[in-house]
Amino acid sequence: TSSTSLPWDLDGKRVVISAGGTRESLDPVRYLGNRSSGRQGYALARIAAHRGADVTLVAAHTADLVTPAGVRLIKVGTAEELRTVVLAESDGADAVVMAAAVADFRPVNQAEHKIKKTDRDPEPVVLARNPDILAELVESRSAGKLAASLIVGFAAETGDATSSVLDHGRAKLARKGCDMLVVNAVGDGMAFEVEDNSGWLLGDDGTEERIDLGAKSLLASTLWDAVGRRLSDQ
Ligand code: CTP
Ligand code: CA
């Protein structure tokens, strides 16, 4: 093979990728959302398909993106819908990559009709916790209810006074219990609604790989390289 062609190392592998930002309804016209464009998840899907994988892409809200060739796309809206589809699709998968920005909270009440403005002050929006899908994937696998060889999380972190982006990433990998975590450095126009990403790829086997600032497709290739290595070691 020529050095410029992509490896065909994911041939016969089944991968499930979540992408985009969930939207949690307040009423029929309003929602709580986030700034995820879905670009990283779509890049992961495109590269995996190019490398021979059977790809299911579960997409919440995204920018206007082209569905990569050969990829099975399932569209969802809320975190609860994403959860249902991801859990169903992940059983028997070789890799599940949670690149979606899942809303941590949803409004407790979804008004059936559009909320109208009155002379009074508005009611506060009361929020409830959403299920943590990544944590649930890990728990289901531990309980023997789900077969998934590799479970990969994504985290967008900013450093703060006490911890660096890398420290937050290490802590999140341990907390989530997944096999790998991609840590994106965010803030100051980094990662959201832009073409480039940088950060770290952390493995529960102690591996830590720096991902230099580059295209989201490059980060995707780096992740699939690592996934391919881990799958062939298993
Ligand atoms: N995730 C998920 N379900 C949620 C929230 C997050 O599956 N309800 C997944 C994301 O898709 C991502 C990973 O968990 O792969 C980390 O998301 P992140 O928001 O960074 O983690 P949280 O545990 O929600 O922590 P934080 O308080 O930093 O938001
Ligand atoms: Ca979160």
XYZ file of C-alpha atoms and ligand atoms in Angstrom:
264
model
C 0.000 0.000 0.000
C 1.156 3.546 -0.577
C 2.049 5.657 2.431
C -0.682 8.176 1.645
C -3.611 5.731 1.737
C -5.492 5.262 4.976
C -4.959 1.977 6.786
C -7.754 -0.572 6.396
C -7.306 -1.624 10.037
C -10.945 -1.277 11.130
C -12.262 -3.731 8.545
C -15.028 -5.823 10.092
C -15.129 -3.692 13.241
C -18.441 -2.241 14.352
C -18.253 1.214 15.896
C -20.894 3.480 17.402
C -20.219 7.207 17.598
C -22.381 9.877 19.200
C -22.094 13.451 17.964
C -23.571 16.903 18.366
C -25.371 18.607 21.215
C -28.565 17.402 22.818
C -31.498 19.789 23.158
C -33.818 19.699 26.137
C -37.253 21.156 25.534
C -38.794 23.902 27.638
C -41.882 24.206 25.462
C -42.678 23.417 21.807
C -40.456 26.248 20.542
C -37.668 26.563 23.123
C -34.887 24.380 24.453
C -31.717 24.288 26.517
C -28.823 23.495 24.232
C -25.085 23.824 23.845
C -22.524 24.973 21.282
C -21.444 21.573 19.968
C -21.309 21.548 16.160
C -20.947 17.777 15.821
C -17.843 18.236 13.640
C -15.576 16.063 15.777
C -18.076 13.190 15.863
C -18.681 13.401 12.107
C -14.915 13.416 11.468
C -14.604 10.296 13.625
C -17.367 8.610 11.638
C -15.871 9.563 8.265
C -12.369 8.348 9.113
C -13.633 5.111 10.684
C -15.686 4.347 7.565
C -12.646 5.089 5.355
C -10.666 2.616 7.454
C -13.198 -0.131 6.878
C -15.437 0.044 9.959
C -19.174 -0.517 10.017
C -20.196 2.851 11.474
C -23.359 3.928 13.258
C -23.455 7.665 13.931
C -25.978 8.798 16.526
C -26.339 12.532 16.017
C -28.041 15.068 18.221
C -28.215 18.661 16.973
C -25.330 19.590 14.681
C -24.324 22.258 12.220
C -25.334 21.541 8.633
C -22.921 18.650 8.054
C -22.694 16.131 5.229
C -23.427 12.560 6.307
C -20.194 10.656 5.590
C -20.471 8.023 2.857
C -21.253 4.536 4.075
C -22.226 5.674 7.569
C -25.567 4.752 9.146
C -26.994 7.955 10.652
C -29.587 8.000 13.437
C -30.843 11.436 14.480
C -31.910 12.158 18.060
C -32.974 15.227 20.041
C -32.759 14.899 23.804
C -30.246 13.180 26.085
C -32.903 10.593 26.908
C -33.346 9.754 23.205
C -29.581 9.624 22.724
C -29.345 7.256 25.689
C -31.960 4.864 24.301
C -30.346 4.669 20.862
C -26.727 4.483 22.050
C -27.434 1.731 24.581
C -29.351 -0.305 21.987
C -26.711 0.132 19.270
C -23.667 -0.454 21.501
C -24.266 -4.087 22.388
C -21.696 -6.132 20.500
C -19.781 -3.078 19.272
C -16.000 -3.091 19.063
C -15.856 0.577 20.031
C -18.308 3.128 21.362
C -17.152 6.733 21.182
C -19.178 9.311 23.073
C -18.287 12.529 21.270
C -21.732 14.064 21.855
C -22.167 17.028 24.165
C -24.897 15.616 26.371
C -26.894 18.112 28.419
C -26.265 17.400 32.091
C -29.688 18.781 33.061
C -33.143 19.086 31.544
C -36.124 21.216 32.542
C -38.338 19.252 34.931
C -41.437 20.473 33.117
C -41.938 20.631 29.368
C -44.863 22.934 28.670
C -47.340 21.466 26.209
C -48.051 24.902 24.784
C -45.765 27.835 24.150
C -45.013 29.679 27.390
C -46.611 33.148 27.120
C -45.239 36.398 28.429
C -47.418 38.005 31.133
C -47.159 41.123 33.306
C -45.638 39.038 36.073
C -42.039 37.896 36.444
C -41.331 34.523 34.802
C -41.262 31.308 36.772
C -37.762 29.975 37.400
C -36.749 27.006 35.276
C -36.343 23.965 37.526
C -33.816 21.432 36.275
C -33.367 17.703 36.796
C -30.236 15.623 36.189
C -29.996 13.712 32.932
C -28.695 10.150 32.852
C -24.928 9.882 32.339
C -24.812 7.699 29.225
C -21.060 7.086 29.282
C -21.168 6.004 32.926
C -24.139 3.778 32.139
C -22.300 2.099 29.253
C -19.415 1.316 31.593
C -21.738 0.052 34.354
C -23.768 -2.115 31.970
C -20.608 -3.692 30.640
C -19.299 -4.370 34.173
C -22.647 -5.954 35.043
C -22.344 -8.227 32.009
C -25.405 -6.697 30.348
C -23.529 -5.065 27.471
C -20.733 -6.346 25.275
C -18.555 -3.478 24.044
C -14.815 -3.919 23.644
C -13.766 -0.295 24.022
C -15.675 2.617 25.513
C -14.238 6.053 24.763
C -15.275 9.363 26.295
C -14.608 12.937 25.323
C -14.073 15.822 27.707
C -13.779 19.520 27.075
C -11.771 21.080 29.862
C -10.308 24.436 30.781
C -7.490 24.681 33.253
C -8.216 26.603 36.467
C -6.333 27.907 39.495
C -5.753 24.468 40.985
C -5.666 22.012 38.066
C -4.442 21.848 34.477
C -6.452 20.530 31.540
C -4.472 17.292 31.821
C -5.181 16.923 35.559
C -8.904 17.406 34.969
C -8.718 14.824 32.187
C -6.954 12.234 34.347
C -9.518 12.724 37.096
C -12.414 12.412 34.652
C -11.012 9.227 33.094
C -10.826 7.664 36.558
C -14.283 8.930 37.525
C -15.989 7.762 34.326
C -14.255 4.373 34.263
C -14.060 4.306 30.463
C -11.132 2.772 28.568
C -9.972 5.940 26.867
C -10.698 9.638 27.182
C -9.986 12.363 24.647
C -9.413 15.604 26.505
C -9.902 18.773 24.503
C -8.519 22.055 25.712
C -11.306 24.639 25.470
C -11.744 28.347 26.065
C -10.495 31.353 24.065
C -12.141 30.126 20.864
C -10.673 26.631 21.157
C -12.663 23.495 20.261
C -16.225 24.793 19.976
C -17.547 25.870 16.583
C -14.057 25.796 15.126
C -12.247 23.446 12.766
C -9.270 22.562 14.940
C -8.807 20.679 18.193
C -5.924 19.952 20.537
C -5.545 18.064 23.786
C -4.651 14.649 25.127
C -5.600 11.048 24.532
C -5.574 9.230 27.857
C -5.829 5.465 28.295
C -6.797 3.521 31.401
C -3.568 1.567 30.759
C -1.658 4.729 31.692
C -0.866 5.847 28.150
C -0.963 9.613 27.584
C -0.588 10.930 24.062
C -0.476 14.631 23.277
C -2.667 15.753 20.390
C -1.209 18.860 18.798
C -3.501 21.572 17.489
C -4.815 20.320 14.181
C -7.855 19.379 12.134
C -10.598 17.364 13.791
C -9.921 14.654 11.199
C -6.346 14.416 12.502
C -7.583 13.934 16.053
C -9.963 11.309 14.680
C -7.072 9.441 13.009
C -5.050 9.556 16.222
C -7.983 8.093 18.151
C -8.631 5.305 15.615
C -4.904 4.461 15.597
C -5.113 3.938 19.358
C -8.406 2.049 19.126
C -6.947 -0.211 16.405
C -3.899 -0.944 18.582
C -6.025 -1.736 21.639
C -8.392 -3.974 19.670
C -5.513 -5.959 18.161
C -3.976 -6.392 21.665
C -7.191 -7.845 23.069
N -21.654 12.203 28.876
C -22.712 11.318 28.816
N -23.890 11.618 29.442
C -24.028 12.772 30.130
C -22.961 13.684 30.196
C -21.786 13.374 29.551
O -22.577 10.265 28.203
N -25.193 13.029 30.730
C -20.391 11.850 28.202
C -19.990 12.794 27.096
O -20.490 12.364 25.846
C -18.471 12.688 27.156
C -18.171 12.389 28.613
O -19.389 11.901 29.170
O -17.999 11.592 26.408
C -17.679 13.531 29.423
O -18.617 14.570 29.385
P -18.424 15.815 30.339
O -19.553 16.749 30.177
O -17.027 16.318 30.147
O -18.455 15.081 31.765
P -19.365 15.309 33.026
O -19.233 14.059 33.850
O -20.735 15.715 32.641
O -18.607 16.428 33.837
P -18.709 18.054 33.810
O -19.221 18.413 35.162
O -17.293 18.497 33.590
O -19.637 18.460 32.702
Ca -21.234 17.544 31.354
